[in-house]
mmCIF file of C-alpha atoms in Angstrom:
data_model
loop_
_atom_site.group_PDB
_atom_site.id
_atom_site.type_symbol
_atom_site.label_atom_id
_atom_site.label_comp_id
_atom_site.label_asym_id
_atom_site.label_seq_id
_atom_site.Cartn_x
_atom_site.Cartn_y
_atom_site.Cartn_z
ATOM 1 C CA MET V 14 0.000 0.000 0.000
ATOM 2 C CA THR V 15 2.868 2.361 0.815
ATOM 3 C CA ASP V 16 4.376 1.950 -2.663
ATOM 4 C CA ILE V 17 0.987 2.652 -4.228
ATOM 5 C CA ARG V 18 0.642 5.868 -2.219
ATOM 6 C CA ARG V 19 4.142 6.946 -3.213
ATOM 7 C CA SER V 20 3.491 6.233 -6.883
ATOM 8 C CA LEU V 21 0.177 8.094 -6.770
ATOM 9 C CA THR V 22 1.753 11.042 -4.959
ATOM 10 C CA LYS V 23 4.496 11.231 -7.570
ATOM 11 C CA ARG V 24 1.963 11.436 -10.397
ATOM 12 C CA LEU V 25 -0.099 13.994 -8.519
ATOM 13 C CA MET V 26 2.965 16.179 -7.903
ATOM 14 C CA GLU V 27 3.353 16.529 -11.651
ATOM 15 C CA ARG V 28 -0.250 17.774 -11.880
ATOM 16 C CA THR V 29 0.360 20.523 -9.309
ATOM 17 C CA GLN V 30 2.172 22.434 -12.079
ATOM 18 C CA GLU V 31 -0.981 22.626 -14.220
ATOM 19 C CA ALA V 32 -3.962 24.993 -14.209
ATOM 20 C CA THR V 33 -5.138 26.286 -10.813
ATOM 21 C CA ILE V 34 -8.168 24.029 -10.376
ATOM 22 C CA VAL V 35 -6.176 20.937 -11.391
ATOM 23 C CA ALA V 36 -3.344 21.897 -9.070
ATOM 24 C CA ARG V 37 -5.766 22.404 -6.175
ATOM 25 C CA PHE V 38 -7.321 18.992 -6.779
ATOM 26 C CA ALA V 39 -3.894 17.362 -6.948
ATOM 27 C CA LYS V 40 -2.811 18.995 -3.678
ATOM 28 C CA ASN V 41 -5.962 17.823 -1.882
ATOM 29 C CA ALA V 42 -5.478 14.309 -3.244
ATOM 30 C CA ILE V 43 -1.857 14.294 -2.038
ATOM 31 C CA ASN V 44 -3.032 15.250 1.450
ATOM 32 C CA ALA V 45 -5.655 12.501 1.333
ATOM 33 C CA VAL V 46 -2.998 9.799 0.814
ATOM 34 C CA GLY V 47 -0.919 11.016 3.748
ATOM 35 C CA TYR V 48 1.578 13.431 2.187
ATOM 36 C CA ALA V 49 1.974 17.220 2.346
ATOM 37 C CA ILE V 50 3.605 19.664 -0.069
ATOM 38 C CA PHE V 51 6.416 21.969 1.088
ATOM 39 C CA ASP V 52 8.304 24.753 -0.668
ATOM 40 C CA ILE V 53 12.039 23.977 -0.787
ATOM 41 C CA LYS V 54 14.278 26.710 0.659
ATOM 42 C CA ASN V 55 17.952 27.084 1.441
ATOM 43 C CA LEU V 56 18.412 26.256 5.135
ATOM 44 C CA ASP V 57 21.515 28.429 5.421
ATOM 45 C CA LEU V 58 19.433 31.557 4.751
ATOM 46 C CA GLN V 59 16.643 30.848 7.269
ATOM 47 C CA ALA V 60 18.435 31.016 10.633
ATOM 48 C CA VAL V 61 17.061 33.248 13.408
ATOM 49 C CA GLN V 62 20.629 33.830 14.646
ATOM 50 C CA ARG V 63 24.168 33.376 13.335
ATOM 51 C CA LEU V 64 26.876 32.841 15.957
ATOM 52 C CA PRO V 65 30.528 33.940 15.766
ATOM 53 C CA ALA V 66 32.818 31.537 13.897
ATOM 54 C CA VAL V 67 33.979 28.459 15.792
ATOM 55 C CA TYR V 68 36.499 27.373 13.148
ATOM 56 C CA PRO V 69 38.603 29.487 10.777
ATOM 57 C CA GLY V 70 38.355 29.591 7.019
ATOM 58 C CA SER V 71 40.006 26.643 5.309
ATOM 59 C CA LYS V 72 40.379 24.844 2.010
ATOM 60 C CA SER V 73 38.193 22.167 0.486
ATOM 61 C CA GLU V 74 40.359 19.533 -1.170
ATOM 62 C CA VAL V 75 38.511 16.941 -3.244
ATOM 63 C CA ALA V 76 40.451 14.132 -4.938
ATOM 64 C CA ARG V 77 38.962 12.400 -7.965
ATOM 65 C CA PRO V 78 39.481 8.586 -8.072
ATOM 66 C CA VAL V 79 42.652 7.661 -9.966
ATOM 67 C CA PRO V 80 42.552 4.670 -12.353
ATOM 68 C CA LEU V 81 45.650 2.554 -12.952
ATOM 69 C CA GLY V 82 48.219 4.661 -14.776
ATOM 70 C CA GLY V 83 46.267 7.864 -14.171
ATOM 71 C CA SER V 84 47.376 11.097 -12.521
ATOM 72 C CA LYS V 85 45.963 12.650 -9.370
ATOM 73 C CA GLU V 86 43.292 15.290 -9.973
ATOM 74 C CA LEU V 87 42.695 17.616 -7.020
ATOM 75 C CA HIS V 88 39.862 20.143 -6.828
ATOM 76 C CA VAL V 89 40.651 22.945 -4.364
ATOM 77 C CA SER V 90 38.354 25.763 -3.246
ATOM 78 C CA ASP V 91 38.069 28.210 -0.343
ATOM 79 C CA LEU V 92 35.807 27.524 2.620
ATOM 80 C CA PRO V 93 34.509 30.345 4.841
ATOM 81 C CA PRO V 94 34.825 30.295 8.636
ATOM 82 C CA VAL V 95 32.309 27.948 10.297
ATOM 83 C CA GLU V 96 29.494 30.041 11.770
ATOM 84 C CA PRO V 97 26.859 28.039 13.716
ATOM 85 C CA LEU V 98 23.232 28.755 12.871
ATOM 86 C CA VAL V 99 20.332 28.810 15.334
ATOM 87 C CA PHE V 100 16.810 27.742 14.351
ATOM 88 C CA ASN V 101 13.528 27.623 16.218
ATOM 89 C CA ASN V 102 10.857 24.924 15.944
ATOM 90 C CA LEU V 103 12.295 22.880 13.087
ATOM 91 C CA GLN V 104 10.973 19.375 12.466
ATOM 92 C CA ALA V 105 13.435 16.687 11.416
ATOM 93 C CA GLN V 106 14.203 12.968 11.154
ATOM 94 C CA SER V 107 17.601 11.615 12.101
ATOM 95 C CA GLY V 108 18.128 9.938 8.709
ATOM 96 C CA SER V 109 17.061 12.960 6.695
ATOM 97 C CA SER V 110 18.692 16.274 5.771
ATOM 98 C CA VAL V 111 15.277 17.864 5.134
ATOM 99 C CA PHE V 112 13.960 20.157 7.876
ATOM 100 C CA ARG V 113 10.277 21.081 7.992
ATOM 101 C CA HIS V 114 9.073 24.494 9.121
ATOM 102 C CA HIS V 115 5.412 25.298 8.563
ATOM 103 C CA SER V 116 4.918 24.993 4.772
ATOM 104 C CA SER V 117 8.636 25.064 3.944
ATOM 105 C CA ALA V 118 11.268 22.332 3.595
ATOM 106 C CA PHE V 119 14.743 23.611 4.434
ATOM 107 C CA VAL V 120 17.825 21.871 3.012
ATOM 108 C CA GLY V 121 21.479 22.877 3.338
ATOM 109 C CA SER V 122 23.373 24.544 0.521
ATOM 110 C CA GLU V 123 25.140 21.274 -0.318
ATOM 111 C CA ILE V 124 21.728 19.918 -1.382
ATOM 112 C CA TYR V 125 19.910 23.113 -2.410
ATOM 113 C CA GLU V 126 22.583 24.039 -4.955
ATOM 114 C CA HIS V 127 22.340 20.558 -6.533
ATOM 115 C CA LEU V 128 18.580 19.949 -6.494
ATOM 116 C CA ASP V 129 18.695 18.937 -10.148
ATOM 117 C CA ARG V 130 21.143 16.084 -9.310
ATOM 118 C CA VAL V 131 20.832 15.006 -5.680
ATOM 119 C CA ARG V 132 18.104 12.779 -4.237
ATOM 120 C CA MET V 133 16.879 13.579 -0.720
ATOM 121 C CA ASP V 134 15.228 10.207 -0.021
ATOM 122 C CA ASN V 135 16.109 8.007 2.912
ATOM 123 C CA GLU V 136 14.880 4.614 4.102
ATOM 124 C CA TYR V 137 11.958 6.089 6.014
ATOM 125 C CA GLU V 138 11.039 9.132 3.965
ATOM 126 C CA THR V 139 10.441 9.391 0.240
ATOM 127 C CA CYS V 140 10.996 12.966 -0.945
ATOM 128 C CA ILE V 141 9.032 13.515 -4.114
ATOM 129 C CA VAL V 142 10.482 16.644 -5.700
ATOM 130 C CA GLN V 143 8.786 18.648 -8.413
ATOM 131 C CA GLY V 144 10.528 21.874 -9.319
ATOM 132 C CA ASP V 145 11.049 23.840 -6.085
ATOM 133 C CA ARG V 146 8.501 21.836 -4.089
ATOM 134 C CA VAL V 147 8.629 18.505 -2.312
ATOM 135 C CA ALA V 148 5.994 16.084 -0.988
ATOM 136 C CA LEU V 149 6.795 14.534 2.405
ATOM 137 C CA LYS V 150 4.926 11.919 4.397
ATOM 138 C CA CYS V 151 2.786 13.235 7.267
ATOM 139 C CA LEU V 152 4.037 11.883 10.601
ATOM 140 C CA GLY V 153 3.386 12.264 14.311
ATOM 141 C CA VAL V 154 5.789 14.587 16.131
ATOM 142 C CA THR V 155 7.897 14.120 19.281
ATOM 143 C CA LYS V 156 9.216 17.250 21.020
ATOM 144 C CA ILE V 157 12.859 18.000 21.865
ATOM 145 C CA ASP V 158 13.738 21.132 23.840
ATOM 146 C CA LYS V 159 17.161 21.912 22.368
ATOM 147 C CA GLY V 160 20.171 20.289 20.753
ATOM 148 C CA ILE V 161 23.026 20.344 18.263
ATOM 149 C CA CYS V 162 22.407 18.745 14.881
ATOM 150 C CA ALA V 163 24.702 15.729 14.417
ATOM 151 C CA PHE V 164 22.361 13.786 12.148
ATOM 152 C CA GLY V 165 21.162 13.820 8.556
ATOM 153 C CA GLN V 166 20.857 11.758 5.422
ATOM 154 C CA GLY V 167 23.126 8.732 5.740
ATOM 155 C CA SER V 168 24.123 9.410 9.349
ATOM 156 C CA SER V 169 23.587 5.714 10.218
ATOM 157 C CA ASN V 170 25.933 4.701 7.389
ATOM 158 C CA TRP V 171 29.521 4.070 8.531
ATOM 159 C CA TYR V 172 31.186 6.211 5.840
ATOM 160 C CA HIS V 173 28.833 9.175 6.198
ATOM 161 C CA TRP V 174 28.983 9.009 9.994
ATOM 162 C CA ILE V 175 32.792 9.053 10.109
ATOM 163 C CA ALA V 176 33.493 11.456 7.252
ATOM 164 C CA GLU V 177 30.540 13.842 7.450
ATOM 165 C CA TYR V 178 28.914 13.792 10.895
ATOM 166 C CA LEU V 179 31.845 13.082 13.199
ATOM 167 C CA PRO V 180 33.552 16.345 12.103
ATOM 168 C CA THR V 181 30.412 18.155 13.292
ATOM 169 C CA VAL V 182 30.641 16.350 16.636
ATOM 170 C CA LEU V 183 34.246 17.492 16.879
ATOM 171 C CA LEU V 184 33.332 21.098 16.037
ATOM 172 C CA SER V 185 30.728 21.122 18.814
ATOM 173 C CA GLN V 186 33.633 21.279 21.285
ATOM 174 C CA HIS V 187 34.409 24.777 19.970
ATOM 175 C CA LEU V 188 30.961 26.235 20.728
ATOM 176 C CA PRO V 189 30.574 29.141 23.182
ATOM 177 C CA SER V 190 30.128 28.213 26.855
ATOM 178 C CA ALA V 191 26.511 29.391 26.697
ATOM 179 C CA TYR V 192 25.760 26.230 24.695
ATOM 180 C CA ALA V 193 27.552 23.804 27.022
ATOM 181 C CA GLY V 194 24.210 22.344 28.121
ATOM 182 C CA TYR V 195 23.009 21.646 24.570
ATOM 183 C CA PRO V 196 23.145 17.897 23.838
ATOM 184 C CA LEU V 197 24.228 16.345 20.569
ATOM 185 C CA LEU V 198 21.248 15.000 18.618
ATOM 186 C CA VAL V 199 22.496 11.826 16.954
ATOM 187 C CA PRO V 200 21.077 8.799 15.095
ATOM 188 C CA GLU V 201 20.197 5.913 17.391
ATOM 189 C CA ALA V 202 23.026 3.867 15.813
ATOM 190 C CA ALA V 203 25.536 6.250 17.402
ATOM 191 C CA LEU V 204 24.711 4.695 20.775
ATOM 192 C CA THR V 205 23.650 1.152 19.855
ATOM 193 C CA VAL V 206 26.425 0.166 17.399
ATOM 194 C CA PRO V 207 29.739 -0.251 19.295
ATOM 195 C CA SER V 208 32.008 1.199 16.580
ATOM 196 C CA PHE V 209 29.745 4.243 16.183
ATOM 197 C CA LYS V 210 29.638 4.794 19.940
ATOM 198 C CA ASP V 211 33.409 4.472 20.242
ATOM 199 C CA THR V 212 33.963 7.246 17.713
ATOM 200 C CA LEU V 213 31.259 9.428 19.277
ATOM 201 C CA ASP V 214 32.853 9.127 22.710
ATOM 202 C CA LEU V 215 36.261 10.053 21.308
ATOM 203 C CA CYS V 216 34.971 13.295 19.749
ATOM 204 C CA ARG V 217 32.111 14.605 21.891
ATOM 205 C CA GLY V 218 34.247 16.016 24.689
ATOM 206 C CA GLY V 219 31.848 14.865 27.402
ATOM 207 C CA ARG V 220 28.812 16.605 25.880
ATOM 208 C CA ASP V 221 25.463 14.928 26.570
ATOM 209 C CA VAL V 222 23.834 12.937 23.770
ATOM 210 C CA VAL V 223 20.193 12.405 22.750
ATOM 211 C CA PRO V 224 19.499 9.496 20.343
ATOM 212 C CA MET V 225 16.857 9.922 17.620
ATOM 213 C CA LYS V 226 14.887 7.083 16.036
ATOM 214 C CA GLU V 227 15.061 7.200 12.226
ATOM 215 C CA ALA V 228 11.354 6.569 11.638
ATOM 216 C CA GLN V 229 10.293 9.302 14.090
ATOM 217 C CA LEU V 230 9.698 12.966 13.266
ATOM 218 C CA TYR V 231 10.970 15.362 15.928
ATOM 219 C CA GLU V 232 10.330 19.044 16.548
ATOM 220 C CA ILE V 233 13.328 20.796 18.103
ATOM 221 C CA ALA V 234 12.456 24.039 19.861
ATOM 222 C CA GLU V 235 16.003 25.383 19.484
ATOM 223 C CA LEU V 236 18.393 23.699 17.086
ATOM 224 C CA LEU V 237 22.045 24.595 16.689
ATOM 225 C CA TYR V 238 23.298 23.724 13.210
ATOM 226 C CA LEU V 239 26.913 23.655 12.066
ATOM 227 C CA PRO V 240 27.189 23.927 8.248
ATOM 228 C CA PRO V 241 28.701 20.602 7.096
ATOM 229 C CA GLN V 242 32.409 20.765 6.334
ATOM 230 C CA VAL V 243 32.501 17.421 4.546
ATOM 231 C CA SER V 244 29.686 16.437 2.208
ATOM 232 C CA GLY V 245 28.887 14.243 -0.760
ATOM 233 C CA PRO V 246 25.658 12.947 -2.324
ATOM 234 C CA PHE V 247 24.078 9.994 -0.538
ATOM 235 C CA ASN V 248 22.220 9.271 -3.786
ATOM 236 C CA VAL V 249 21.809 11.053 -7.110
ATOM 237 C CA ARG V 250 18.887 11.194 -9.512
ATOM 238 C CA ALA V 251 18.432 8.809 -12.414
ATOM 239 C CA GLY V 252 20.657 9.769 -15.324
ATOM 240 C CA TYR V 253 23.269 11.374 -13.089
ATOM 241 C CA TRP V 254 26.355 10.002 -11.354
ATOM 242 C CA PRO V 255 28.574 11.594 -8.690
ATOM 243 C CA GLU V 256 31.217 14.083 -9.787
ATOM 244 C CA PRO V 257 33.915 15.949 -7.841
ATOM 245 C CA LYS V 258 31.793 19.117 -7.983
ATOM 246 C CA ASP V 259 29.271 17.379 -5.695
ATOM 247 C CA TYR V 260 31.801 17.078 -2.847
ATOM 248 C CA THR V 261 33.289 19.288 -0.153
ATOM 249 C CA GLN V 262 36.102 18.296 2.208
ATOM 250 C CA ASN V 263 37.548 20.633 4.819
ATOM 251 C CA ILE V 264 41.090 19.318 4.724
ATOM 252 C CA ASP V 265 42.254 20.964 7.988
ATOM 253 C CA LEU V 266 39.307 19.626 9.963
ATOM 254 C CA MET V 267 39.771 16.118 8.562
ATOM 255 C CA HIS V 268 43.446 16.154 9.545
ATOM 256 C CA GLU V 269 42.365 17.233 13.034
ATOM 257 C CA LEU V 270 39.824 14.398 13.221
ATOM 258 C CA ARG V 271 42.328 11.776 12.030
ATOM 259 C CA ASN V 272 45.022 12.897 14.459
ATOM 260 C CA LEU V 273 42.634 13.071 17.396
ATOM 261 C CA ILE V 274 41.468 9.480 16.868
ATOM 262 C CA LEU V 275 44.944 8.051 16.284
ATOM 263 C CA ASN V 276 46.308 9.803 19.369
ATOM 264 C CA ALA V 277 43.333 8.979 21.595
ATOM 265 C CA LEU V 278 43.591 5.296 20.700
ATOM 266 C CA GLY V 279 47.371 5.289 21.045
ATOM 267 C CA VAL V 280 47.743 3.694 17.620
ATOM 268 C CA GLN V 281 51.259 3.384 16.245
ATOM 269 C CA ARG V 282 52.866 1.385 13.467
ATOM 270 C CA THR V 283 54.450 -1.899 14.473
ATOM 271 C CA GLY V 284 56.210 -4.763 12.713
ATOM 272 C CA ASP V 285 53.189 -7.013 13.230
ATOM 273 C CA GLU V 286 51.438 -8.662 10.307
ATOM 274 C CA PRO V 287 49.453 -8.400 8.150
ATOM 275 C CA LYS V 288 51.115 -5.798 5.976
ATOM 276 C CA LYS V 289 48.977 -6.798 2.979
ATOM 277 C CA VAL V 290 45.258 -6.768 3.759
ATOM 278 C CA PHE V 291 42.313 -7.948 1.660
ATOM 279 C CA LEU V 292 39.027 -6.398 2.814
ATOM 280 C CA ALA V 293 36.616 -9.314 2.504
ATOM 281 C CA ARG V 294 32.907 -9.030 3.094
ATOM 282 C CA PRO V 295 29.973 -11.395 3.692
ATOM 283 C CA PRO V 296 27.593 -12.319 0.838
ATOM 284 C CA GLY V 297 24.962 -9.681 0.175
ATOM 285 C CA THR V 298 24.426 -6.631 -1.981
ATOM 286 C CA ARG V 299 26.943 -5.964 -4.751
ATOM 287 C CA SER V 300 28.063 -9.604 -4.784
ATOM 288 C CA TYR V 301 30.996 -10.536 -7.006
ATOM 289 C CA ASN V 302 33.399 -13.447 -7.563
ATOM 290 C CA GLN V 303 35.140 -12.831 -4.248
ATOM 291 C CA ASP V 304 36.458 -16.377 -3.720
ATOM 292 C CA GLU V 305 38.385 -16.303 -7.018
ATOM 293 C CA ILE V 306 39.859 -12.904 -6.252
ATOM 294 C CA ILE V 307 40.839 -13.890 -2.713
ATOM 295 C CA THR V 308 42.691 -16.922 -4.095
ATOM 296 C CA ALA V 309 44.716 -14.689 -6.421
ATOM 297 C CA ALA V 310 45.316 -12.190 -3.616
ATOM 298 C CA LYS V 311 46.541 -14.888 -1.216
ATOM 299 C CA GLN V 312 49.075 -15.997 -3.820
ATOM 300 C CA ARG V 313 50.525 -12.490 -3.535
ATOM 301 C CA GLY V 314 50.676 -12.507 0.266
ATOM 302 C CA PHE V 315 47.376 -10.791 1.097
ATOM 303 C CA GLU V 316 45.413 -11.828 4.176
ATOM 304 C CA PRO V 317 41.576 -11.654 4.023
ATOM 305 C CA VAL V 318 40.070 -9.690 6.927
ATOM 306 C CA ARG V 319 36.468 -8.901 7.881
ATOM 307 C CA LEU V 320 36.634 -5.481 9.539
ATOM 308 C CA GLU V 321 33.094 -5.719 10.927
ATOM 309 C CA LYS V 322 34.301 -8.522 13.220
ATOM 310 C CA LEU V 323 36.889 -6.240 14.834
ATOM 311 C CA SER V 324 36.526 -3.521 17.447
ATOM 312 C CA PHE V 325 36.994 0.032 16.242
ATOM 313 C CA LYS V 326 40.464 0.240 17.777
ATOM 314 C CA GLU V 327 41.425 -3.062 16.112
ATOM 315 C CA GLN V 328 40.192 -1.736 12.759
ATOM 316 C CA VAL V 329 42.254 1.434 13.081
ATOM 317 C CA GLN V 330 45.353 -0.475 14.200
ATOM 318 C CA LEU V 331 45.045 -2.929 11.306
ATOM 319 C CA MET V 332 44.639 -0.222 8.678
ATOM 320 C CA HIS V 333 47.343 2.028 10.130
ATOM 321 C CA ASN V 334 49.807 -0.855 10.207
ATOM 322 C CA ALA V 335 49.083 -2.119 6.662
ATOM 323 C CA ASP V 336 51.293 -1.195 3.719
ATOM 324 C CA PHE V 337 48.813 -2.381 1.082
ATOM 325 C CA VAL V 338 45.013 -2.766 1.264
ATOM 326 C CA VAL V 339 42.777 -4.124 -1.512
ATOM 327 C CA GLY V 340 39.059 -4.745 -1.772
ATOM 328 C CA PRO V 341 35.712 -3.754 -3.299
ATOM 329 C CA THR V 342 34.199 -0.336 -2.711
ATOM 330 C CA GLY V 343 32.242 -0.315 0.506
ATOM 331 C CA ALA V 344 32.052 0.896 4.096
ATOM 332 C CA ALA V 345 35.272 -0.881 5.126
ATOM 333 C CA PHE V 346 37.301 1.590 3.050
ATOM 334 C CA THR V 347 36.123 4.375 5.360
ATOM 335 C CA ASN V 348 39.044 3.290 7.539
ATOM 336 C CA THR V 349 41.375 4.493 4.784
ATOM 337 C CA LEU V 350 41.385 7.670 6.877
ATOM 338 C CA PHE V 351 43.719 5.918 9.321
ATOM 339 C CA MET V 352 46.251 4.428 6.868
ATOM 340 C CA HIS V 353 49.833 5.679 7.033
ATOM 341 C CA ALA V 354 51.191 8.217 4.585
ATOM 342 C CA HIS V 355 53.255 5.840 2.442
ATOM 343 C CA SER V 356 50.643 3.085 2.111
ATOM 344 C CA LYS V 357 48.854 2.003 -1.064
ATOM 345 C CA SER V 358 45.422 0.596 -1.846
ATOM 346 C CA LEU V 359 43.492 -0.885 -4.741
ATOM 347 C CA ILE V 360 39.718 -0.533 -4.806
ATOM 348 C CA TRP V 361 37.300 -1.725 -7.481
ATOM 349 C CA ALA V 362 33.962 -0.121 -8.278
ATOM 350 C CA LEU V 363 31.412 0.203 -11.067
ATOM 351 C CA GLN V 364 32.512 2.531 -13.863
ATOM 352 C CA GLU V 365 29.556 4.832 -13.107
ATOM 353 C CA TYR V 366 31.428 5.819 -9.935
ATOM 354 C CA SER V 367 34.545 7.129 -11.665
ATOM 355 C CA GLY V 368 33.681 10.554 -10.223
ATOM 356 C CA SER V 369 32.670 9.329 -6.751
ATOM 357 C CA CYS V 370 35.195 10.834 -4.352
ATOM 358 C CA PHE V 371 34.188 9.267 -1.022
ATOM 359 C CA PHE V 372 37.212 7.055 -0.445
ATOM 360 C CA SER V 373 39.705 8.859 -2.671
ATOM 361 C CA ASN V 374 39.098 11.918 -0.471
ATOM 362 C CA LEU V 375 40.007 9.964 2.659
ATOM 363 C CA ALA V 376 43.140 8.608 0.967
ATOM 364 C CA HIS V 377 44.115 12.186 0.159
ATOM 365 C CA VAL V 378 43.722 13.189 3.820
ATOM 366 C CA CYS V 379 46.130 10.539 5.090
ATOM 367 C CA GLY V 380 48.527 10.741 2.130
ATOM 368 C CA SER V 381 47.909 7.166 0.973
ATOM 369 C CA GLU V 382 48.059 6.278 -2.729
ATOM 370 C CA MET V 383 44.696 4.840 -3.829
ATOM 371 C CA THR V 384 44.197 3.265 -7.273
ATOM 372 C CA TYR V 385 40.816 2.344 -8.778
ATOM 373 C CA CYS V 386 39.772 -0.488 -11.062
ATOM 374 C CA PHE V 387 36.468 0.332 -12.780
ATOM 375 C CA LEU V 388 34.083 -2.413 -13.888
ATOM 376 C CA ASN V 389 30.821 -2.946 -15.748
ATOM 377 C CA SER V 390 27.723 -4.095 -13.875
ATOM 378 C CA GLY V 391 26.349 -7.561 -14.589
ATOM 379 C CA THR V 392 22.906 -5.965 -15.153
ATOM 380 C CA PRO V 393 21.803 -2.624 -16.623
ATOM 381 C CA ILE V 394 21.647 0.169 -14.029
ATOM 382 C CA SER V 395 20.144 3.631 -14.351
ATOM 383 C CA ASP V 396 20.678 5.191 -10.930
ATOM 384 C CA SER V 397 22.616 4.917 -7.686
ATOM 385 C CA PHE V 398 19.857 2.884 -5.992
ATOM 386 C CA GLU V 399 20.235 0.166 -8.613
ATOM 387 C CA ALA V 400 24.029 0.466 -8.525
ATOM 388 C CA PHE V 401 24.050 -0.155 -4.771
ATOM 389 C CA ARG V 402 22.426 -3.565 -5.309
ATOM 390 C CA ALA V 403 24.095 -4.491 -8.598
ATOM 391 C CA SER V 404 26.252 -7.612 -8.800
ATOM 392 C CA TYR V 405 29.305 -7.747 -11.052
ATOM 393 C CA HIS V 406 32.261 -9.882 -12.127
ATOM 394 C CA LEU V 407 35.889 -8.862 -11.617
ATOM 395 C CA PRO V 408 38.010 -10.797 -14.156
ATOM 396 C CA VAL V 409 40.856 -12.482 -12.332
ATOM 397 C CA ASP V 410 43.355 -11.417 -14.979
ATOM 398 C CA THR V 411 42.225 -7.799 -14.611
ATOM 399 C CA PHE V 412 42.720 -7.958 -10.864
ATOM 400 C CA CYS V 413 46.117 -9.618 -11.260
ATOM 401 C CA HIS V 414 47.258 -7.005 -13.775
ATOM 402 C CA HIS V 415 46.295 -4.163 -11.439
ATOM 403 C CA ILE V 416 47.752 -5.656 -8.293
ATOM 404 C CA ASP V 417 50.958 -6.883 -9.948
ATOM 405 C CA THR V 418 51.560 -3.473 -11.515
ATOM 406 C CA LEU V 419 51.170 -1.752 -8.150
ATOM 407 C CA LEU V 420 53.332 -4.300 -6.338
ATOM 408 C CA ASP V 421 56.043 -3.952 -8.988
ATOM 409 C CA GLU V 422 55.948 -0.174 -8.572
ATOM 410 C CA GLU V 423 56.311 -0.613 -4.830
ATOM 411 C CA ARG V 424 59.351 -2.874 -5.236
ATOM 412 C CA GLU V 425 60.958 -0.402 -7.635
ATOM 413 C CA GLU V 426 60.591 2.347 -5.043
#
């Protein structure tokens, strides 16, 4: 029934652009199936108060993925000082970057400036966009008195949590003393998943935390919002694929985050094995001929490891100690952030993601050399939702050519 309502709402949204009487009928019909229409506005321009900067101006450094034999392509731009924004009576879900306020839907500049490309959907909320308006599901509301926004689209995803939301948690330590009693509003996973909680505790500086359920809509009487310093599209619209222009990465803040975690955990390089790590994963989405590839990797001295079976500190220690890491694109490569400066990695991904800078950005932060191998999907794909589930085949000879070339280069050095 839910899919039927979504499909009907999508068709009705298209009719809201027609003549007045048709548009009025369409709007009433949308309300009847449990959705409401909101005007999309730039969140950054709607604050009731802007606080003094808590972090100086910096540079955004975005690194495009480098294929074998390619050259590094770095996109650098200026970032303004980080000025916290204060909002009153915004409604939000922890897994969404869309804030509701009366008849408006506020989204940050990183989304607003790419509305033609970026999708705002999450697992619990389908955002049906038509022009500068969006239809959102009507939900019951739970009240929160005050808090600091450390949630948004993808905040329960390991990559997005570490790279995009943890920097915000870190910045909250720089807020004026008047906001010392404001808790961090975080996705429930930040307290229930051990690795998430470990990272939260390392960066929150003792600040209180309030968990938010993803399927629940909350109204926050006073919300403190720190403009994101690292961002990238969680999903893009059909016909589009991620490009470097979709990303921002505050390089100074990411260095600060990396160093804080390494120092807090007391992680240092040792002579312990393994020095060559294969990031294996259990069967599931994006399945591929992993057994064949692992066999070839083992012949070259690589040890298969399942990072999800390790504690966060064990993950960081393993990655920081490794000289060479290989594996398919996925959450495990988030820990690239903790590799040492002279390490190398090989990652394979669908060719549609040749402009997806998630992990290449993290490699740039730590100074590791990351090489990509791009592949074709086993089935036709038209958008990032389909790509996330798509299976593929990595030819063994292709893998061997890539890995042998990189290992030969390492020996020559």
